Amino acid sequence: TQLLEQSPQFLSIQEGENLTVYCNSSSVFSSLQWYRQEPGEGPVLLVTVVTGGEVKKLKRLTFQFGDARKDSSLHITAAQPGDTGLYLCAGGGNTNAGKSTFGDGTTLTVKP
Amino acid sequence: ETGVTQSPTHLIKTRGQQVTLRCSSQSGHNTVSWYQQALGQGPQFIFQYYREEENGRGNFPPRFSGLQFPNYSSELNVNALELDDSALYLCASSPSYNSPLHFGNGTRLTVT
């Protein structure tokens, strides 16, 4: 069974600070997704990384896939209250993203 | 373009009862995956349907069953409800089994 561990579980910061959250596994994933989920809503896909060492940027968010494709990180620069939410990583084969294994997420609170 | 819609949004059932949850896929999507998200945890894969056939199942007992209809809408049925079945049930559709997931906002099921 492939497991994904996310850390920290909870993170509370002030607006303008930087932060990094992590997603680690002992298994190799051929692709990894990051989602953000807000209360009362379903997860929304932020990015998919597929190549070891890959770095993708989405405005103030930077995603990195580990060289061995076992871990990933999400870095947010100058966090804003609108970044508040549950950040989930999910690993799935390239052949079937619908059968993804999710971590338990990092709950981020950005205080104004 | 209509997104993924789930009904009902909230449901309260008694232990031992049966429940049916519904999902309307995004237009053009032929694959639907169901996930269970317990409080404080990430989503767990229940099963996937592709063109009306079950296309993979997670670690859930047979009392969790599903259907996909010719219009690609889907149902999740749970028999003999247990207290631990209380969770947010998420449906996600995709254009094919190897495409990114589009989640609905879920059905919050409470079993008392």
PDB file of C-alpha atoms in Angstrom:
ATOM      1  CA  THR A   1       0.000   0.000   0.000  1.00  0.00           C
ATOM      2  CA  GLN A   2       1.361   3.391  -0.991  1.00  0.00           C
ATOM      3  CA  LEU A   3       1.154   5.953   1.813  1.00  0.00           C
ATOM      4  CA  LEU A   4       1.694   9.704   1.720  1.00  0.00           C
ATOM      5  CA  GLU A   5       2.622  11.586   4.873  1.00  0.00           C
ATOM      6  CA  GLN A   6       2.120  15.330   4.995  1.00  0.00           C
ATOM      7  CA  SER A   7       3.727  17.746   7.407  1.00  0.00           C
ATOM      8  CA  PRO A   8       3.048  19.818   9.279  1.00  0.00           C
ATOM      9  CA  GLN A   9      -0.517  18.795  10.028  1.00  0.00           C
ATOM     10  CA  PHE A  10      -1.459  22.348  11.038  1.00  0.00           C
ATOM     11  CA  LEU A  11       0.204  25.664  10.233  1.00  0.00           C
ATOM     12  CA  SER A  12      -0.887  29.122  11.379  1.00  0.00           C
ATOM     13  CA  ILE A  13       1.033  32.140  10.098  1.00  0.00           C
ATOM     14  CA  GLN A  14       0.677  35.874   9.613  1.00  0.00           C
ATOM     15  CA  GLU A  15      -0.060  37.467   6.271  1.00  0.00           C
ATOM     16  CA  GLY A  16       3.138  38.118   4.332  1.00  0.00           C
ATOM     17  CA  GLU A  17       5.131  35.221   5.751  1.00  0.00           C
ATOM     18  CA  ASN A  18       6.596  32.402   3.665  1.00  0.00           C
ATOM     19  CA  LEU A  19       5.920  28.727   4.315  1.00  0.00           C
ATOM     20  CA  THR A  20       6.725  25.258   3.058  1.00  0.00           C
ATOM     21  CA  VAL A  21       4.660  22.106   3.466  1.00  0.00           C
ATOM     22  CA  TYR A  22       5.875  18.619   2.709  1.00  0.00           C
ATOM     23  CA  CYS A  23       4.569  15.378   1.278  1.00  0.00           C
ATOM     24  CA  ASN A  24       6.670  12.252   1.777  1.00  0.00           C
ATOM     25  CA  SER A  25       6.429   8.603   0.908  1.00  0.00           C
ATOM     26  CA  SER A  26       8.558   5.477   0.918  1.00  0.00           C
ATOM     27  CA  SER A  27       7.028   4.588  -2.453  1.00  0.00           C
ATOM     28  CA  VAL A  28       7.798   5.930  -5.888  1.00  0.00           C
ATOM     29  CA  PHE A  29       4.976   7.752  -7.634  1.00  0.00           C
ATOM     30  CA  SER A  30       4.880   8.278 -11.363  1.00  0.00           C
ATOM     31  CA  SER A  31       2.942  11.491 -10.776  1.00  0.00           C
ATOM     32  CA  LEU A  32       1.873  13.588  -7.825  1.00  0.00           C
ATOM     33  CA  GLN A  33      -0.887  16.136  -7.509  1.00  0.00           C
ATOM     34  CA  TRP A  34      -1.472  19.007  -5.092  1.00  0.00           C
ATOM     35  CA  TYR A  35      -5.010  20.097  -4.261  1.00  0.00           C
ATOM     36  CA  ARG A  36      -6.506  22.823  -2.094  1.00  0.00           C
ATOM     37  CA  GLN A  37      -9.766  22.182  -0.285  1.00  0.00           C
ATOM     38  CA  GLU A  38     -11.862  24.833   1.423  1.00  0.00           C
ATOM     39  CA  PRO A  39     -14.539  24.057   4.040  1.00  0.00           C
ATOM     40  CA  GLY A  40     -17.727  22.681   2.491  1.00  0.00           C
ATOM     41  CA  GLU A  41     -16.127  22.176  -0.893  1.00  0.00           C
ATOM     42  CA  GLY A  42     -14.336  19.467  -2.822  1.00  0.00           C
ATOM     43  CA  PRO A  43     -10.589  19.526  -3.511  1.00  0.00           C
ATOM     44  CA  VAL A  44      -9.448  21.707  -6.416  1.00  0.00           C
ATOM     45  CA  LEU A  45      -6.408  20.624  -8.408  1.00  0.00           C
ATOM     46  CA  LEU A  46      -3.489  23.063  -8.230  1.00  0.00           C
ATOM     47  CA  VAL A  47      -0.760  21.214 -10.102  1.00  0.00           C
ATOM     48  CA  THR A  48       0.495  17.833 -11.321  1.00  0.00           C
ATOM     49  CA  VAL A  49       4.210  16.989 -11.287  1.00  0.00           C
ATOM     50  CA  VAL A  50       5.512  13.989 -13.175  1.00  0.00           C
ATOM     51  CA  THR A  51       9.295  14.304 -13.617  1.00  0.00           C
ATOM     52  CA  GLY A  52      11.819  13.782 -10.815  1.00  0.00           C
ATOM     53  CA  GLY A  53      13.322  17.141  -9.849  1.00  0.00           C
ATOM     54  CA  GLU A  54      10.552  19.062 -11.590  1.00  0.00           C
ATOM     55  CA  VAL A  55       9.694  22.536 -10.308  1.00  0.00           C
ATOM     56  CA  LYS A  56       6.427  24.233 -11.210  1.00  0.00           C
ATOM     57  CA  LYS A  57       5.303  27.719 -10.277  1.00  0.00           C
ATOM     58  CA  LEU A  58       1.763  28.990  -9.946  1.00  0.00           C
ATOM     59  CA  LYS A  59       1.903  32.688  -9.040  1.00  0.00           C
ATOM     60  CA  ARG A  60       3.185  32.696  -5.410  1.00  0.00           C
ATOM     61  CA  LEU A  61       3.129  28.886  -5.136  1.00  0.00           C
ATOM     62  CA  THR A  62       6.162  26.779  -6.025  1.00  0.00           C
ATOM     63  CA  PHE A  63       5.869  23.005  -6.263  1.00  0.00           C
ATOM     64  CA  GLN A  64       8.826  20.640  -6.373  1.00  0.00           C
ATOM     65  CA  PHE A  65       8.919  16.900  -7.053  1.00  0.00           C
ATOM     66  CA  GLY A  66      11.817  15.041  -5.485  1.00  0.00           C
ATOM     67  CA  ASP A  67      14.512  13.539  -7.682  1.00  0.00           C
ATOM     68  CA  ALA A  68      13.496  10.035  -6.620  1.00  0.00           C
ATOM     69  CA  ARG A  69       9.785  10.834  -7.082  1.00  0.00           C
ATOM     70  CA  LYS A  70       9.043   9.861  -3.467  1.00  0.00           C
ATOM     71  CA  ASP A  71       8.459  13.319  -2.037  1.00  0.00           C
ATOM     72  CA  SER A  72       7.220  16.767  -2.903  1.00  0.00           C
ATOM     73  CA  SER A  73       7.043  20.215  -1.379  1.00  0.00           C
ATOM     74  CA  LEU A  74       4.827  23.248  -1.739  1.00  0.00           C
ATOM     75  CA  HIS A  75       6.287  26.659  -0.951  1.00  0.00           C
ATOM     76  CA  ILE A  76       4.098  29.742  -0.650  1.00  0.00           C
ATOM     77  CA  THR A  77       5.684  33.177  -0.789  1.00  0.00           C
ATOM     78  CA  ALA A  78       4.074  36.136   0.972  1.00  0.00           C
ATOM     79  CA  ALA A  79       1.022  34.191   2.130  1.00  0.00           C
ATOM     80  CA  GLN A  80      -2.364  35.892   2.007  1.00  0.00           C
ATOM     81  CA  PRO A  81      -5.592  35.137   3.923  1.00  0.00           C
ATOM     82  CA  GLY A  82      -7.027  33.762   0.674  1.00  0.00           C
ATOM     83  CA  ASP A  83      -4.428  30.980   0.824  1.00  0.00           C
ATOM     84  CA  THR A  84      -6.171  29.567   3.901  1.00  0.00           C
ATOM     85  CA  GLY A  85      -7.339  26.010   3.353  1.00  0.00           C
ATOM     86  CA  LEU A  86      -6.445  22.322   3.464  1.00  0.00           C
ATOM     87  CA  TYR A  87      -3.573  21.409   1.157  1.00  0.00           C
ATOM     88  CA  LEU A  88      -3.627  17.798   0.016  1.00  0.00           C
ATOM     89  CA  CYS A  89      -1.062  15.853  -1.939  1.00  0.00           C
ATOM     90  CA  ALA A  90      -2.101  12.801  -3.907  1.00  0.00           C
ATOM     91  CA  GLY A  91      -0.127  10.190  -5.761  1.00  0.00           C
ATOM     92  CA  GLY A  92      -1.471   8.397  -8.725  1.00  0.00           C
ATOM     93  CA  GLY A  93      -0.118   6.531 -11.663  1.00  0.00           C
ATOM     94  CA  ASN A  94      -0.032   8.247 -14.982  1.00  0.00           C
ATOM     95  CA  THR A  95      -2.407   5.557 -16.100  1.00  0.00           C
ATOM     96  CA  ASN A  96      -5.184   6.406 -13.672  1.00  0.00           C
ATOM     97  CA  ALA A  97      -5.414   9.641 -11.728  1.00  0.00           C
ATOM     98  CA  GLY A  98      -8.854   8.567 -10.518  1.00  0.00           C
ATOM     99  CA  LYS A  99      -7.413   5.981  -8.147  1.00  0.00           C
ATOM    100  CA  SER A 100      -5.230   8.416  -6.268  1.00  0.00           C
ATOM    101  CA  THR A 101      -3.784   7.906  -2.806  1.00  0.00           C
ATOM    102  CA  PHE A 102      -4.183  11.057  -0.733  1.00  0.00           C
ATOM    103  CA  GLY A 103      -2.270  12.303   2.276  1.00  0.00           C
ATOM    104  CA  ASP A 104      -4.170  13.662   5.274  1.00  0.00           C
ATOM    105  CA  GLY A 105      -3.313  17.228   4.364  1.00  0.00           C
ATOM    106  CA  THR A 106      -1.890  20.351   5.921  1.00  0.00           C
ATOM    107  CA  THR A 107      -4.421  22.814   7.307  1.00  0.00           C
ATOM    108  CA  LEU A 108      -3.082  26.310   6.648  1.00  0.00           C
ATOM    109  CA  THR A 109      -4.452  29.408   8.360  1.00  0.00           C
ATOM    110  CA  VAL A 110      -3.167  32.798   7.239  1.00  0.00           C
ATOM    111  CA  LYS A 111      -4.093  35.579   9.657  1.00  0.00           C
ATOM    112  CA  PRO A 112      -4.517  39.134   8.366  1.00  0.00           C
TER     113      PRO A 112
ATOM    114  CA  GLU B   1     -19.935  24.156 -18.753  1.00  0.00           C
ATOM    115  CA  THR B   2     -21.588  22.535 -15.734  1.00  0.00           C
ATOM    116  CA  GLY B   3     -19.275  21.157 -13.079  1.00  0.00           C
ATOM    117  CA  VAL B   4     -19.674  18.042 -10.957  1.00  0.00           C
ATOM    118  CA  THR B   5     -22.837  18.191  -8.840  1.00  0.00           C
ATOM    119  CA  GLN B   6     -23.683  15.924  -5.928  1.00  0.00           C
ATOM    120  CA  SER B   7     -26.928  15.371  -4.079  1.00  0.00           C
ATOM    121  CA  PRO B   8     -28.003  15.611  -1.395  1.00  0.00           C
ATOM    122  CA  THR B   9     -25.557  17.998   0.254  1.00  0.00           C
ATOM    123  CA  HIS B  10     -26.306  16.694   3.738  1.00  0.00           C
ATOM    124  CA  LEU B  11     -27.930  13.519   4.991  1.00  0.00           C
ATOM    125  CA  ILE B  12     -28.611  11.982   8.396  1.00  0.00           C
ATOM    126  CA  LYS B  13     -29.248   8.249   8.648  1.00  0.00           C
ATOM    127  CA  THR B  14     -29.582   5.699  11.412  1.00  0.00           C
ATOM    128  CA  ARG B  15     -27.215   2.765  11.881  1.00  0.00           C
ATOM    129  CA  GLY B  16     -28.369  -0.219   9.814  1.00  0.00           C
ATOM    130  CA  GLN B  17     -30.161   1.842   7.180  1.00  0.00           C
ATOM    131  CA  GLN B  18     -29.247   2.088   3.517  1.00  0.00           C
ATOM    132  CA  VAL B  19     -28.309   5.260   1.613  1.00  0.00           C
ATOM    133  CA  THR B  20     -27.931   6.306  -2.031  1.00  0.00           C
ATOM    134  CA  LEU B  21     -25.777   9.261  -3.004  1.00  0.00           C
ATOM    135  CA  ARG B  22     -25.876  10.773  -6.484  1.00  0.00           C
ATOM    136  CA  CYS B  23     -23.359  12.440  -8.727  1.00  0.00           C
ATOM    137  CA  SER B  24     -23.779  14.229 -12.026  1.00  0.00           C
ATOM    138  CA  SER B  25     -20.511  14.272 -13.948  1.00  0.00           C
ATOM    139  CA  GLN B  26     -19.101  17.249 -15.765  1.00  0.00           C
ATOM    140  CA  SER B  27     -20.192  17.329 -19.396  1.00  0.00           C
ATOM    141  CA  GLY B  28     -18.048  15.082 -21.597  1.00  0.00           C
ATOM    142  CA  HIS B  29     -16.563  13.130 -18.685  1.00  0.00           C
ATOM    143  CA  ASN B  30     -16.891   9.329 -18.927  1.00  0.00           C
ATOM    144  CA  THR B  31     -15.026   8.392 -15.759  1.00  0.00           C
ATOM    145  CA  VAL B  32     -16.209   8.872 -12.194  1.00  0.00           C
ATOM    146  CA  SER B  33     -14.391   8.082  -8.969  1.00  0.00           C
ATOM    147  CA  TRP B  34     -15.858   8.050  -5.467  1.00  0.00           C
ATOM    148  CA  TYR B  35     -13.926   8.947  -2.348  1.00  0.00           C
ATOM    149  CA  GLN B  36     -14.702   8.909   1.387  1.00  0.00           C
ATOM    150  CA  GLN B  37     -13.209  11.704   3.481  1.00  0.00           C
ATOM    151  CA  ALA B  38     -13.484  11.244   7.236  1.00  0.00           C
ATOM    152  CA  LEU B  39     -13.079  14.289   9.461  1.00  0.00           C
ATOM    153  CA  GLY B  40      -9.460  15.387   9.649  1.00  0.00           C
ATOM    154  CA  GLN B  41      -8.292  12.941   6.995  1.00  0.00           C
ATOM    155  CA  GLY B  42      -7.604  12.944   3.302  1.00  0.00           C
ATOM    156  CA  PRO B  43      -9.968  11.355   0.791  1.00  0.00           C
ATOM    157  CA  GLN B  44      -9.816   7.568   0.472  1.00  0.00           C
ATOM    158  CA  PHE B  45     -10.531   5.893  -2.865  1.00  0.00           C
ATOM    159  CA  ILE B  46     -13.705   3.781  -2.850  1.00  0.00           C
ATOM    160  CA  PHE B  47     -14.105   2.795  -6.498  1.00  0.00           C
ATOM    161  CA  GLN B  48     -14.078   4.078 -10.057  1.00  0.00           C
ATOM    162  CA  TYR B  49     -16.468   3.620 -12.968  1.00  0.00           C
ATOM    163  CA  TYR B  50     -15.409   3.961 -16.597  1.00  0.00           C
ATOM    164  CA  ARG B  51     -18.040   3.726 -19.318  1.00  0.00           C
ATOM    165  CA  GLU B  52     -20.523   2.063 -16.945  1.00  0.00           C
ATOM    166  CA  GLU B  53     -18.118  -0.646 -15.734  1.00  0.00           C
ATOM    167  CA  GLU B  54     -16.343  -0.771 -12.384  1.00  0.00           C
ATOM    168  CA  ASN B  55     -12.680  -0.016 -13.076  1.00  0.00           C
ATOM    169  CA  GLY B  56     -10.969  -0.560  -9.760  1.00  0.00           C
ATOM    170  CA  ARG B  57     -11.892  -0.609  -6.097  1.00  0.00           C
ATOM    171  CA  GLY B  58     -10.229   0.504  -2.899  1.00  0.00           C
ATOM    172  CA  ASN B  59     -10.237  -1.206   0.472  1.00  0.00           C
ATOM    173  CA  PHE B  60     -13.976  -0.932   1.148  1.00  0.00           C
ATOM    174  CA  PRO B  61     -16.391  -3.775   1.976  1.00  0.00           C
ATOM    175  CA  PRO B  62     -18.997  -5.055  -0.508  1.00  0.00           C
ATOM    176  CA  ARG B  63     -21.777  -3.115   1.222  1.00  0.00           C
ATOM    177  CA  PHE B  64     -20.352  -0.127  -0.671  1.00  0.00           C
ATOM    178  CA  SER B  65     -21.574  -0.461  -4.245  1.00  0.00           C
ATOM    179  CA  GLY B  66     -22.041   1.794  -7.205  1.00  0.00           C
ATOM    180  CA  LEU B  67     -23.547   2.332 -10.610  1.00  0.00           C
ATOM    181  CA  GLN B  68     -22.749   4.492 -13.599  1.00  0.00           C
ATOM    182  CA  PHE B  69     -25.512   5.299 -16.080  1.00  0.00           C
ATOM    183  CA  PRO B  70     -25.361   5.809 -19.891  1.00  0.00           C
ATOM    184  CA  ASN B  71     -25.299   9.588 -19.356  1.00  0.00           C
ATOM    185  CA  TYR B  72     -22.265   8.980 -17.070  1.00  0.00           C
ATOM    186  CA  SER B  73     -24.038  10.088 -13.920  1.00  0.00           C
ATOM    187  CA  SER B  74     -23.341   7.836 -10.966  1.00  0.00           C
ATOM    188  CA  GLU B  75     -24.668   6.504  -7.671  1.00  0.00           C
ATOM    189  CA  LEU B  76     -22.951   5.311  -4.522  1.00  0.00           C
ATOM    190  CA  ASN B  77     -24.986   2.926  -2.391  1.00  0.00           C
ATOM    191  CA  VAL B  78     -24.098   1.951   1.148  1.00  0.00           C
ATOM    192  CA  ASN B  79     -26.007  -0.814   2.925  1.00  0.00           C
ATOM    193  CA  ALA B  80     -26.142  -1.608   6.633  1.00  0.00           C
ATOM    194  CA  LEU B  81     -24.773   1.763   7.648  1.00  0.00           C
ATOM    195  CA  GLU B  82     -22.279   1.891  10.510  1.00  0.00           C
ATOM    196  CA  LEU B  83     -21.333   4.838  12.694  1.00  0.00           C
ATOM    197  CA  ASP B  84     -17.863   4.919  11.069  1.00  0.00           C
ATOM    198  CA  ASP B  85     -19.482   5.543   7.692  1.00  0.00           C
ATOM    199  CA  SER B  86     -20.067   9.137   8.805  1.00  0.00           C
ATOM    200  CA  ALA B  87     -17.951  11.181   6.406  1.00  0.00           C
ATOM    201  CA  LEU B  88     -17.902  13.497   3.414  1.00  0.00           C
ATOM    202  CA  TYR B  89     -18.436  11.475   0.245  1.00  0.00           C
ATOM    203  CA  LEU B  90     -16.785  13.025  -2.793  1.00  0.00           C
ATOM    204  CA  CYS B  91     -17.421  12.277  -6.424  1.00  0.00           C
ATOM    205  CA  ALA B  92     -14.840  13.225  -9.048  1.00  0.00           C
ATOM    206  CA  SER B  93     -15.189  12.997 -12.798  1.00  0.00           C
ATOM    207  CA  SER B  94     -12.622  13.155 -15.572  1.00  0.00           C
ATOM    208  CA  PRO B  95     -12.624  13.020 -19.377  1.00  0.00           C
ATOM    209  CA  SER B  96     -10.828   9.675 -19.200  1.00  0.00           C
ATOM    210  CA  TYR B  97      -9.219   7.487 -16.541  1.00  0.00           C
ATOM    211  CA  ASN B  98      -5.794   9.115 -16.980  1.00  0.00           C
ATOM    212  CA  SER B  99      -6.972  12.725 -16.817  1.00  0.00           C
ATOM    213  CA  PRO B 100      -7.073  15.118 -13.846  1.00  0.00           C
ATOM    214  CA  LEU B 101     -10.001  14.860 -11.469  1.00  0.00           C
ATOM    215  CA  HIS B 102     -12.772  17.423 -11.078  1.00  0.00           C
ATOM    216  CA  PHE B 103     -14.405  17.067  -7.676  1.00  0.00           C
ATOM    217  CA  GLY B 104     -17.916  17.903  -6.593  1.00  0.00           C
ATOM    218  CA  ASN B 105     -18.559  19.545  -3.228  1.00  0.00           C
ATOM    219  CA  GLY B 106     -19.550  16.250  -1.627  1.00  0.00           C
ATOM    220  CA  THR B 107     -22.373  14.814   0.427  1.00  0.00           C
ATOM    221  CA  ARG B 108     -21.965  15.041   4.199  1.00  0.00           C
ATOM    222  CA  LEU B 109     -23.360  11.795   5.648  1.00  0.00           C
ATOM    223  CA  THR B 110     -23.988  11.489   9.372  1.00  0.00           C
ATOM    224  CA  VAL B 111     -24.886   8.082  10.802  1.00  0.00           C
ATOM    225  CA  THR B 112     -26.432   8.101  14.285  1.00  0.00           C
TER     226      THR B 112
END
